[in-house]
């Protein structure tokens, strides 16, 4: 005798418990069929509407890579800025791609004021993580934002003179230049 499918409310609770441990564990449910996919979409929609920081962050990465609408992505990420450090870095980087000098400078200044300096190891890990997380969504690598790329160069965030002195493929992890090269690479990915 076949076991009947569990009701949606029970399955939703199961997905919530599994997802709270790690969202990585939800992948098999997304691939298991239309019903589970629809439930996951509903849960994600509920998380976005509730202002879940992680849901907003990952939805913004999906929108950036799949639809290329960085203006929409920036608007979505604004809800997490400046409280969430990872979202603030992504917000600043996406504004650099758009050439929004005031917004990018303000985002990076808020980050430095509230979280850490851009030359820190934690920012290096966040920048590397952003590139890695974008790759999950198969970005087009079309460099659509090469013409609008404008890294901030003000009293708080400065482009170092040595940024063009090293080979970014081998020496890009020189901490002072890492944020610049990550920003450049992200813009090229999109």
GROMACS .gro file of C-alpha atoms in nm:
model
  190
    1UNK     CA    1   0.000   0.000   0.000
    2UNK     CA    2   0.142   0.337  -0.103
    3UNK     CA    3   0.190   0.603   0.157
    4UNK     CA    4  -0.025   0.912   0.088
    5UNK     CA    5   0.138   1.250   0.033
    6UNK     CA    6   0.157   1.461   0.348
    7UNK     CA    7  -0.065   1.771   0.358
    8UNK     CA    8   0.091   2.102   0.249
    9UNK     CA    9   0.096   2.247   0.600
   10UNK     CA   10   0.296   1.953   0.737
   11UNK     CA   11   0.533   1.955   0.440
   12UNK     CA   12   0.580   2.331   0.483
   13UNK     CA   13   0.675   2.278   0.850
   14UNK     CA   14   0.922   2.006   0.750
   15UNK     CA   15   1.078   2.234   0.488
   16UNK     CA   16   1.099   2.514   0.743
   17UNK     CA   17   1.279   2.293   0.996
   18UNK     CA   18   1.523   2.159   0.737
   19UNK     CA   19   1.579   2.506   0.589
   20UNK     CA   20   1.648   2.658   0.931
   21UNK     CA   21   1.941   2.415   0.976
   22UNK     CA   22   2.087   2.497   0.636
   23UNK     CA   23   1.927   2.617   0.315
   24UNK     CA   24   2.167   2.386   0.127
   25UNK     CA   25   1.954   2.092   0.238
   26UNK     CA   26   1.652   2.223   0.048
   27UNK     CA   27   1.800   2.149  -0.295
   28UNK     CA   28   1.658   1.795  -0.321
   29UNK     CA   29   1.309   1.927  -0.247
   30UNK     CA   30   1.335   2.178  -0.531
   31UNK     CA   31   1.419   1.895  -0.768
   32UNK     CA   32   1.160   1.650  -0.636
   33UNK     CA   33   0.864   1.778  -0.831
   34UNK     CA   34   0.619   2.056  -0.903
   35UNK     CA   35   0.442   2.039  -0.567
   36UNK     CA   36   0.758   2.075  -0.360
   37UNK     CA   37   0.886   2.347  -0.594
   38UNK     CA   38   0.559   2.540  -0.556
   39UNK     CA   39   0.579   2.509  -0.176
   40UNK     CA   40   0.941   2.627  -0.177
   41UNK     CA   41   0.844   2.923  -0.396
   42UNK     CA   42   0.566   3.011  -0.153
   43UNK     CA   43   0.805   2.985   0.144
   44UNK     CA   44   1.060   3.206  -0.033
   45UNK     CA   45   0.789   3.458  -0.116
   46UNK     CA   46   0.680   3.460   0.250
   47UNK     CA   47   1.042   3.508   0.360
   48UNK     CA   48   1.087   3.800   0.119
   49UNK     CA   49   0.764   3.962   0.235
   50UNK     CA   50   0.869   3.916   0.600
   51UNK     CA   51   1.203   4.086   0.532
   52UNK     CA   52   1.426   3.781   0.586
   53UNK     CA   53   1.780   3.913   0.534
   54UNK     CA   54   1.917   3.595   0.375
   55UNK     CA   55   1.619   3.554   0.142
   56UNK     CA   56   1.655   3.914   0.025
   57UNK     CA   57   2.030   3.873  -0.028
   58UNK     CA   58   2.006   3.554  -0.234
   59UNK     CA   59   1.705   3.675  -0.431
   60UNK     CA   60   1.908   3.982  -0.525
   61UNK     CA   61   2.192   3.762  -0.652
   62UNK     CA   62   1.946   3.561  -0.858
   63UNK     CA   63   1.793   3.876  -1.006
   64UNK     CA   64   2.136   4.022  -1.082
   65UNK     CA   65   2.252   3.715  -1.272
   66UNK     CA   66   1.932   3.603  -1.441
   67UNK     CA   67   1.764   3.930  -1.527
   68UNK     CA   68   2.048   4.183  -1.516
   69UNK     CA   69   1.826   4.447  -1.361
   70UNK     CA   70   2.078   4.592  -1.115
   71UNK     CA   71   1.857   4.891  -1.037
   72UNK     CA   72   1.590   4.649  -0.905
   73UNK     CA   73   1.858   4.451  -0.719
   74UNK     CA   74   1.990   4.766  -0.552
   75UNK     CA   75   1.637   4.865  -0.447
   76UNK     CA   76   1.581   4.519  -0.300
   77UNK     CA   77   1.912   4.520  -0.111
   78UNK     CA   78   1.845   4.866   0.038
   79UNK     CA   79   1.625   4.700   0.300
   80UNK     CA   80   1.930   4.516   0.439
   81UNK     CA   81   2.172   4.811   0.427
   82UNK     CA   82   2.358   4.903   0.652
   83UNK     CA   83   2.271   4.644   0.919
   84UNK     CA   84   2.375   4.332   0.724
   85UNK     CA   85   2.743   4.342   0.634
   86UNK     CA   86   2.727   4.103   0.337
   87UNK     CA   87   2.431   4.285   0.183
   88UNK     CA   88   2.603   4.621   0.232
   89UNK     CA   89   2.912   4.502   0.045
   90UNK     CA   90   2.698   4.360  -0.238
   91UNK     CA   91   2.492   4.682  -0.248
   92UNK     CA   92   2.807   4.890  -0.277
   93UNK     CA   93   2.954   4.666  -0.547
   94UNK     CA   94   2.635   4.668  -0.755
   95UNK     CA   95   2.624   5.048  -0.731
   96UNK     CA   96   2.985   5.060  -0.856
   97UNK     CA   97   2.872   4.856  -1.158
   98UNK     CA   98   2.591   5.105  -1.219
   99UNK     CA   99   2.825   5.402  -1.176
  100UNK     CA  100   2.617   5.546  -0.890
  101UNK     CA  101   2.901   5.736  -0.723
  102UNK     CA  102   2.703   5.883  -0.434
  103UNK     CA  103   2.529   5.556  -0.339
  104UNK     CA  104   2.842   5.341  -0.369
  105UNK     CA  105   3.054   5.581  -0.166
  106UNK     CA  106   2.786   5.612   0.101
  107UNK     CA  107   2.743   5.231   0.122
  108UNK     CA  108   3.116   5.168   0.162
  109UNK     CA  109   3.146   5.450   0.417
  110UNK     CA  110   2.859   5.302   0.618
  111UNK     CA  111   3.023   4.962   0.599
  112UNK     CA  112   3.356   5.098   0.724
  113UNK     CA  113   3.181   5.290   1.002
  114UNK     CA  114   2.956   5.004   1.122
  115UNK     CA  115   3.139   4.683   1.035
  116UNK     CA  116   3.503   4.672   0.931
  117UNK     CA  117   3.764   4.833   0.708
  118UNK     CA  118   3.771   4.726   0.344
  119UNK     CA  119   4.124   4.588   0.382
  120UNK     CA  120   4.022   4.338   0.652
  121UNK     CA  121   4.026   3.962   0.619
  122UNK     CA  122   3.650   3.942   0.681
  123UNK     CA  123   3.585   4.171   0.382
  124UNK     CA  124   3.822   3.959   0.173
  125UNK     CA  125   3.613   3.653   0.264
  126UNK     CA  126   3.286   3.837   0.190
  127UNK     CA  127   3.416   3.953  -0.148
  128UNK     CA  128   3.533   3.604  -0.240
  129UNK     CA  129   3.203   3.466  -0.113
  130UNK     CA  130   3.004   3.709  -0.328
  131UNK     CA  131   3.188   3.600  -0.642
  132UNK     CA  132   3.138   3.234  -0.550
  133UNK     CA  133   2.768   3.282  -0.469
  134UNK     CA  134   2.708   3.467  -0.796
  135UNK     CA  135   2.863   3.174  -0.982
  136UNK     CA  136   2.590   2.945  -0.840
  137UNK     CA  137   2.338   3.132  -1.054
  138UNK     CA  138   2.543   3.101  -1.375
  139UNK     CA  139   2.605   3.468  -1.455
  140UNK     CA  140   2.633   3.561  -1.823
  141UNK     CA  141   2.992   3.703  -1.806
  142UNK     CA  142   2.900   3.972  -2.056
  143UNK     CA  143   3.064   4.273  -1.885
  144UNK     CA  144   2.749   4.480  -1.945
  145UNK     CA  145   2.860   4.731  -1.683
  146UNK     CA  146   3.217   4.793  -1.802
  147UNK     CA  147   3.127   5.134  -1.940
  148UNK     CA  148   2.956   5.249  -1.618
  149UNK     CA  149   3.205   5.096  -1.370
  150UNK     CA  150   3.323   5.369  -1.132
  151UNK     CA  151   3.500   5.271  -0.810
  152UNK     CA  152   3.475   5.535  -0.535
  153UNK     CA  153   3.779   5.752  -0.478
  154UNK     CA  154   3.702   5.987  -0.192
  155UNK     CA  155   3.830   6.073   0.154
  156UNK     CA  156   3.731   5.733   0.302
  157UNK     CA  157   3.757   5.491   0.008
  158UNK     CA  158   4.063   5.540  -0.207
  159UNK     CA  159   4.195   5.362  -0.512
  160UNK     CA  160   4.553   5.279  -0.429
  161UNK     CA  161   4.822   5.381  -0.672
  162UNK     CA  162   4.947   5.023  -0.675
  163UNK     CA  163   4.614   4.873  -0.792
  164UNK     CA  164   4.743   4.845  -1.148
  165UNK     CA  165   5.091   4.738  -1.040
  166UNK     CA  166   5.002   4.379  -0.965
  167UNK     CA  167   4.861   4.102  -1.174
  168UNK     CA  168   4.505   4.050  -1.042
  169UNK     CA  169   4.517   3.680  -1.129
  170UNK     CA  170   4.808   3.616  -0.895
  171UNK     CA  171   4.836   3.905  -0.651
  172UNK     CA  172   4.479   4.027  -0.624
  173UNK     CA  173   4.452   3.915  -0.268
  174UNK     CA  174   4.679   4.192  -0.159
  175UNK     CA  175   4.423   4.303   0.100
  176UNK     CA  176   4.417   4.671   0.012
  177UNK     CA  177   4.323   4.597  -0.351
  178UNK     CA  178   4.091   4.299  -0.298
  179UNK     CA  179   3.769   4.502  -0.280
  180UNK     CA  180   3.858   4.684  -0.602
  181UNK     CA  181   3.935   4.365  -0.795
  182UNK     CA  182   3.629   4.185  -0.662
  183UNK     CA  183   3.414   4.478  -0.770
  184UNK     CA  184   3.571   4.468  -1.116
  185UNK     CA  185   3.522   4.091  -1.144
  186UNK     CA  186   3.157   4.108  -1.031
  187UNK     CA  187   3.081   4.375  -1.290
  188UNK     CA  188   3.244   4.157  -1.556
  189UNK     CA  189   3.039   3.856  -1.446
  190UNK     CA  190   2.716   4.046  -1.495
   0.00000   0.00000   0.00000
